[in-house]
Tab-separated table of C-alpha atoms and ligand atoms in Angstrom:
chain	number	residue	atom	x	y	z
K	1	UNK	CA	9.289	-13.925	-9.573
K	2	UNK	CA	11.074	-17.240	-9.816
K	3	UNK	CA	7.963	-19.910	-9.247
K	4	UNK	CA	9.311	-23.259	-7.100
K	5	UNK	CA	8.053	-26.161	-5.490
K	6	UNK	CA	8.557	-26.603	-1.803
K	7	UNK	CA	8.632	-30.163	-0.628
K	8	UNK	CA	6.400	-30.549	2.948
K	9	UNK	CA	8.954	-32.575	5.347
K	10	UNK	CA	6.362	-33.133	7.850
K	11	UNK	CA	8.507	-36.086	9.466
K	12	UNK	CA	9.033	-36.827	12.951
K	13	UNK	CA	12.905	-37.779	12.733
K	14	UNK	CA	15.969	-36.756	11.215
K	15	UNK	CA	16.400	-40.137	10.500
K	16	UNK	CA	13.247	-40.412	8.308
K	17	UNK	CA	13.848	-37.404	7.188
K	18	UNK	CA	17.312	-37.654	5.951
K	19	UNK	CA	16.350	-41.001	4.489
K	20	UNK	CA	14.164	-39.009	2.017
K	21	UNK	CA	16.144	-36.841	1.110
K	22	UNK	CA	19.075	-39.183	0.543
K	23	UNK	CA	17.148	-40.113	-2.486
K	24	UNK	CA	17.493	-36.771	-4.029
K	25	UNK	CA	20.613	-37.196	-5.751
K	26	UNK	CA	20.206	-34.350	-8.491
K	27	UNK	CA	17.933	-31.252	-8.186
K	28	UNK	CA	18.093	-30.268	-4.309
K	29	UNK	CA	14.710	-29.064	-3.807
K	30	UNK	CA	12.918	-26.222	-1.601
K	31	UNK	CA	12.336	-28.168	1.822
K	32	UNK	CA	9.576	-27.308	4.268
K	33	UNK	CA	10.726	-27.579	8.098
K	34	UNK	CA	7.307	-27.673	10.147
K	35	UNK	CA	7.755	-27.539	14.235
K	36	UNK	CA	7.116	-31.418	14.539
K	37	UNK	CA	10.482	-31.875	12.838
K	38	UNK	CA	11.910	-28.468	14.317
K	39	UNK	CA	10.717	-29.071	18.077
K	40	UNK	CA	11.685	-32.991	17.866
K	41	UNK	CA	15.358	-32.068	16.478
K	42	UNK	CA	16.039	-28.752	16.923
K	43	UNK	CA	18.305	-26.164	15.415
K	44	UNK	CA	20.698	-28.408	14.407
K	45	UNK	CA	18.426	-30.028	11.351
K	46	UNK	CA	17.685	-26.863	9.979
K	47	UNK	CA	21.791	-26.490	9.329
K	48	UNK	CA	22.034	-29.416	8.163
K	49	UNK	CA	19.389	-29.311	5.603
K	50	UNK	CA	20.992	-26.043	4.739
K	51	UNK	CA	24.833	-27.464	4.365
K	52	UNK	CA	22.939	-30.123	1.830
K	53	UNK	CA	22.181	-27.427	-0.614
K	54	UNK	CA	18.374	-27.503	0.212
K	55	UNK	CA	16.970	-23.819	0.309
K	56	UNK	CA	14.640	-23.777	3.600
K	57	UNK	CA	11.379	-22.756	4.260
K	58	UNK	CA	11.068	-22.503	8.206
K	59	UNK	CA	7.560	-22.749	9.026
K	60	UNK	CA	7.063	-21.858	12.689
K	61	UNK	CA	4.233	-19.190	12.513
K	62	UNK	CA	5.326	-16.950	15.553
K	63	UNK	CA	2.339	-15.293	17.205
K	64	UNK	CA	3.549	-13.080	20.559
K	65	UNK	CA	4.516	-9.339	21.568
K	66	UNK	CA	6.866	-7.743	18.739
K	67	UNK	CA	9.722	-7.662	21.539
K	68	UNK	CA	9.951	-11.402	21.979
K	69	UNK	CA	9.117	-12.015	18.212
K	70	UNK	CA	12.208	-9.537	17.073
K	71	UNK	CA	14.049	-11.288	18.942
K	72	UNK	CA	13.290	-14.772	17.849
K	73	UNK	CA	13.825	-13.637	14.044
K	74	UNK	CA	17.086	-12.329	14.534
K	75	UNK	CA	17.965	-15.999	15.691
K	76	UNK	CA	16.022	-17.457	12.819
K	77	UNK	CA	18.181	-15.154	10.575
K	78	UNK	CA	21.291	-16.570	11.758
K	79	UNK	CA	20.197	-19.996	11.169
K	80	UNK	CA	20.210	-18.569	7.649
K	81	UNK	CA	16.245	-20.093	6.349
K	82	UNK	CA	15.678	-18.787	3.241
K	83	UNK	CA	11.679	-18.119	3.950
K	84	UNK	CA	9.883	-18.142	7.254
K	85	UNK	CA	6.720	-16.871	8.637
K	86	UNK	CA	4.563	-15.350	11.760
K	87	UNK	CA	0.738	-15.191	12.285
K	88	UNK	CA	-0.474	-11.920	10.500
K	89	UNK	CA	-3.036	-11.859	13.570
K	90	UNK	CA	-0.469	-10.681	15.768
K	91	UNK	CA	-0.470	-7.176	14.290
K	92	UNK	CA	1.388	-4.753	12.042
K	93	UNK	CA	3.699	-4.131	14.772
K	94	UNK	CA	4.976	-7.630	15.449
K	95	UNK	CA	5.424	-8.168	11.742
K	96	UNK	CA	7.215	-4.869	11.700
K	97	UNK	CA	9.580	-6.439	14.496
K	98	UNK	CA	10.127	-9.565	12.275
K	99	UNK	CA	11.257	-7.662	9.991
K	100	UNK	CA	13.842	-5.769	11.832
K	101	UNK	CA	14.362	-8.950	13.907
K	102	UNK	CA	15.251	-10.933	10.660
K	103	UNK	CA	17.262	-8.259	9.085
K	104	UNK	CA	21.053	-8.763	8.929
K	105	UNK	CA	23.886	-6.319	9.088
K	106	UNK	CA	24.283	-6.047	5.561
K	107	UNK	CA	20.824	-5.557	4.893
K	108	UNK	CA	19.973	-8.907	3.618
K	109	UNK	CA	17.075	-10.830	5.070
K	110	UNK	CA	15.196	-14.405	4.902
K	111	UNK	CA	11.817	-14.014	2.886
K	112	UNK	CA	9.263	-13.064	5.433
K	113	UNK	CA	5.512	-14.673	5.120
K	114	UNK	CA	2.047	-14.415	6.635
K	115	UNK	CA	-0.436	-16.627	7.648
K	116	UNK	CA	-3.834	-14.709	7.520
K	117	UNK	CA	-6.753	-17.236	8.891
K	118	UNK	CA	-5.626	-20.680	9.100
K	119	UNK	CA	-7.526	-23.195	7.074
K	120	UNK	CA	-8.711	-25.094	9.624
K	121	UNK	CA	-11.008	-21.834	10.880
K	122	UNK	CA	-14.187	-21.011	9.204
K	123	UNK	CA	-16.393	-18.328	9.450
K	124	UNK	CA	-18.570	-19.966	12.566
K	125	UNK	CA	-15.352	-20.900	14.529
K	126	UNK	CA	-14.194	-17.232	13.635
K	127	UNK	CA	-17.183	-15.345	15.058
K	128	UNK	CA	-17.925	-18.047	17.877
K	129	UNK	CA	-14.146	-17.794	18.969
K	130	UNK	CA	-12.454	-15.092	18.018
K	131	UNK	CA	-15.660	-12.228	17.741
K	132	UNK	CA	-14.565	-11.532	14.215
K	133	UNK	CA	-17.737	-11.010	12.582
K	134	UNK	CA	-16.812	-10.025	8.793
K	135	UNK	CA	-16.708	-12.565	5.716
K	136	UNK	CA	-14.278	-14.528	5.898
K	137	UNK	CA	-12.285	-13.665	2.744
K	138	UNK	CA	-12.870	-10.080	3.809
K	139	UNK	CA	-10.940	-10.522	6.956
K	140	UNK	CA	-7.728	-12.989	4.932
K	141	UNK	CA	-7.708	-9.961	2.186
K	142	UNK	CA	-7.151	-7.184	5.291
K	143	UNK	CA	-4.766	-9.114	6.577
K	144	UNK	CA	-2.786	-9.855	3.902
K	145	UNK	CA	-2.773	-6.037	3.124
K	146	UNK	CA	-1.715	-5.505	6.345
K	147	UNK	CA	0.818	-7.703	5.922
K	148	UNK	CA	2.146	-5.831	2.516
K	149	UNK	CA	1.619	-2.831	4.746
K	150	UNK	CA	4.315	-3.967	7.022
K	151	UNK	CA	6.830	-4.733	4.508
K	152	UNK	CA	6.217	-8.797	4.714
K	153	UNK	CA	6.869	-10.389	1.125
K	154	UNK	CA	3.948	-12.519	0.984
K	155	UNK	CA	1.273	-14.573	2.297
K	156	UNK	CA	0.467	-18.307	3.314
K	157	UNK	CA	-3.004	-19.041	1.089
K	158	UNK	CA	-5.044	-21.652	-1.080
K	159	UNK	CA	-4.209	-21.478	-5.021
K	160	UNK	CA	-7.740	-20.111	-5.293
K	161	UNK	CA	-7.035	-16.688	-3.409
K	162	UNK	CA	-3.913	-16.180	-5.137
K	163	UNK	CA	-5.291	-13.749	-7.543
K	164	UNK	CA	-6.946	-11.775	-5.197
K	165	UNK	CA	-4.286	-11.649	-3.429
K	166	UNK	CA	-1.929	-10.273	-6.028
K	167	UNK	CA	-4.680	-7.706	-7.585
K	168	UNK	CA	-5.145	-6.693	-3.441
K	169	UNK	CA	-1.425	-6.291	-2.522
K	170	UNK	CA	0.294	-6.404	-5.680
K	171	UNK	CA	1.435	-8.708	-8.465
K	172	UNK	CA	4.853	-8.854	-6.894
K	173	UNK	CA	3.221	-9.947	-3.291
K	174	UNK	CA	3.998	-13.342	-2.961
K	175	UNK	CA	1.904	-16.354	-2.925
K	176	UNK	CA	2.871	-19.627	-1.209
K	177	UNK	CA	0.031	-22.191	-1.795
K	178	UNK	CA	-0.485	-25.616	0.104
K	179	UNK	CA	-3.576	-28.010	-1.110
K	180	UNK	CA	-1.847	-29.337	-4.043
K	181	UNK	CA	-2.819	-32.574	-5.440
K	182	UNK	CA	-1.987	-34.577	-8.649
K	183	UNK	CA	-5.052	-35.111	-11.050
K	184	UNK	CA	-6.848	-38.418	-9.622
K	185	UNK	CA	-4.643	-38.116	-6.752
K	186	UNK	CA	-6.280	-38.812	-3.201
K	187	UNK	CA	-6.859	-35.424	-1.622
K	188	UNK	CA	-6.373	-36.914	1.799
K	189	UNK	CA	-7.986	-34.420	4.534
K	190	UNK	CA	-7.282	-31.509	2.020
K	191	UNK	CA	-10.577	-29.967	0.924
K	192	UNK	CA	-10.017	-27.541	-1.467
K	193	UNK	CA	-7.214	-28.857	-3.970
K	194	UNK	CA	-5.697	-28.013	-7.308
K	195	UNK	CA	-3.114	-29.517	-9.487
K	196	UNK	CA	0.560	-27.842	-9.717
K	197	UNK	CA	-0.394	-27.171	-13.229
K	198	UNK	CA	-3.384	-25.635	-12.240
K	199	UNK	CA	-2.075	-23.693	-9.077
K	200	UNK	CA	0.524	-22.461	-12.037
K	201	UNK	CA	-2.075	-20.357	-13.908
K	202	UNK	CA	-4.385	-19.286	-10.592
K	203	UNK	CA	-0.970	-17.314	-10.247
K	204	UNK	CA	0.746	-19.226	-6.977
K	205	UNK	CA	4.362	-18.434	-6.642
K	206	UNK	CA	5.479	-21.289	-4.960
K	207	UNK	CA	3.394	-24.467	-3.748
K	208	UNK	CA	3.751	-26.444	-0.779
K	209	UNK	CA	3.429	-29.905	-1.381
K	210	UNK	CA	3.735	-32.838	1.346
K	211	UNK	CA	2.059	-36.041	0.803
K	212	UNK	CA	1.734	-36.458	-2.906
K	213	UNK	CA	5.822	-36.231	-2.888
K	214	UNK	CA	6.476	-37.642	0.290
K	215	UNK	CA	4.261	-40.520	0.298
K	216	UNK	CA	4.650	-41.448	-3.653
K	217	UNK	CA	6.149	-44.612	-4.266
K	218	UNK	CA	8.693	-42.559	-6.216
K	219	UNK	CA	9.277	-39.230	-4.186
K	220	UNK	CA	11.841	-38.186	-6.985
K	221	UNK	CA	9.312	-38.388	-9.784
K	222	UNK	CA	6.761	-37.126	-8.091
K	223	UNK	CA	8.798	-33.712	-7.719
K	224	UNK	CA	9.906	-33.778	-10.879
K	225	UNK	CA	6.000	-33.921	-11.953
K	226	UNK	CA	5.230	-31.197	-9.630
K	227	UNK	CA	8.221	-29.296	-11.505
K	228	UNK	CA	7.294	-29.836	-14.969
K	229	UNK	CA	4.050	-28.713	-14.181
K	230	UNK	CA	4.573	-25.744	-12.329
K	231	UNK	CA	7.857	-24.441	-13.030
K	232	UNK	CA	8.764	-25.312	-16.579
P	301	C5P	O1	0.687	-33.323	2.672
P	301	C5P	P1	0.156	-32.007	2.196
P	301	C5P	O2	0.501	-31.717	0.739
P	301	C5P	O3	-1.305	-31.811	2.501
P	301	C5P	O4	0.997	-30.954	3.057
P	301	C5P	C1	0.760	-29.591	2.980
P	301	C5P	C2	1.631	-28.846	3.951
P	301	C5P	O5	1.223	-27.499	3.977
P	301	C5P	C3	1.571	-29.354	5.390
P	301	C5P	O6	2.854	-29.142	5.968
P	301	C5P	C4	0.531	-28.463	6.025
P	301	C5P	O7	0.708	-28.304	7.402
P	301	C5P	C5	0.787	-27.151	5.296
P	301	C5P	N1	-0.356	-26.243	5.255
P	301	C5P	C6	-1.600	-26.597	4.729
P	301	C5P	N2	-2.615	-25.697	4.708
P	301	C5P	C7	-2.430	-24.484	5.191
P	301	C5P	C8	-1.204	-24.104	5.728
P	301	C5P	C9	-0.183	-25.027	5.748
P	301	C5P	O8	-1.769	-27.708	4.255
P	301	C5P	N3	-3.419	-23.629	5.114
């Protein structure tokens, strides 16, 4: 499994967005598309991202009937993204339509992700809301498995369930890990952080990193820190 780093462009614009990537004049690295960027500029960015030599990560986390969600990945597909993702929450047989959804003629296909519980829910807002009464990392473990179950490459997690993860679903499962700070960096309103070095040996495959890249006085550095650290 080849680890990476995958750069967070949470921007608004293409024009901010192209401005920080104009500064990338060597590596090309692994860019996240979020749907602020996507919804604000449509399509069209994600191609031209792509005809940069930036691999893409689309991360639109499609939640609704396997029909509609088929349907939506074999668009996705053809906008050739290297990774995307859907909610695991909408069952095994919507991510069994993403699959077939994102599958090409030839048999090739973008890598397909899951997000099991978002970060932002916790175990009250998860009972209160949603009447799921089991521990929480009881409930992101099924779901990942679920996930594997489907055929999905991987899940969306912190760096600190990646080895359950892999011992759950496999050591070829993938793990793609936002909450990644620098040593003595400012965590911002991420909670529970590690460093790309330390993401590295909890097992992550790839991390997801945003601010500590995007918002460094020297973006290009600060990749090539997150590189040298995880990667090399
Ligand atoms: O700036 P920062 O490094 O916190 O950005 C992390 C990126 O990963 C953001 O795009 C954020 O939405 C995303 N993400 C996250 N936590 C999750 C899932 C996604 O931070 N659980």
């Amino acid at each position: 499994m080849g680890k990476d780093v995958i750069v967070a462009c949470d921007f608004a614009s293409r024009q901010q967005t192209m401005e920080f990537l104009d500064k990338f004049q060597g590596a090309k690295p692994f860019v996240k598309i979020g749907m602020e960027l996507f919804y604000a500029e449509g399509p069209q960015i994600v191609r031209d991202i792509k005809a940069r030599g930036h691999k893409i990560f689309l991360d639109l986390k499609l939640h609704d009937i396997p029909n509609t969600v088929m349907k939506a990945m074999r668009v996705l597909s053809e906008l050739d993204v290297d990774m995307c993702n859907v909610h695991a929450a909408g069952t095994r047989a919507m991510m069994e339509a993403a699959i077939k959804g994102l599958t090409r003629a030839d048999g090739s296909r973008p890598m397909l992700i899951a997000v099991t519980q978002l970060t932002s829910t916790d175990q009250e807002s998860m009972e209160r809301d949603l009447l799921i009464e089991r521990p929480i990392d009881e409930v992101v473990m099924h779901y990942a498995k679920t996930a594997a179950d489907a055929g999905l490459d991987g899940v969306v997690c912190s760096p600190l369930e990646a080895g359950k993860v892999h011992s759950h679903c496999g050591q070829g499962f993938v793990t793609v890990t936002p909450g990644v700070r620098f040593a003595g960096g400012d965590t911002g309103d991420q909670k529970r952080v590690m460093t790309p070095a330390q993401a590295k040996k909890a097992g992550s495959d790839y991390i997801v990193v945003g601010r500590p890249i995007t918002a460094a006085p020297d973006p290009v550095a600060a990749y090539e820190r997150c590189v040298v650290e995880f990667v090399d």
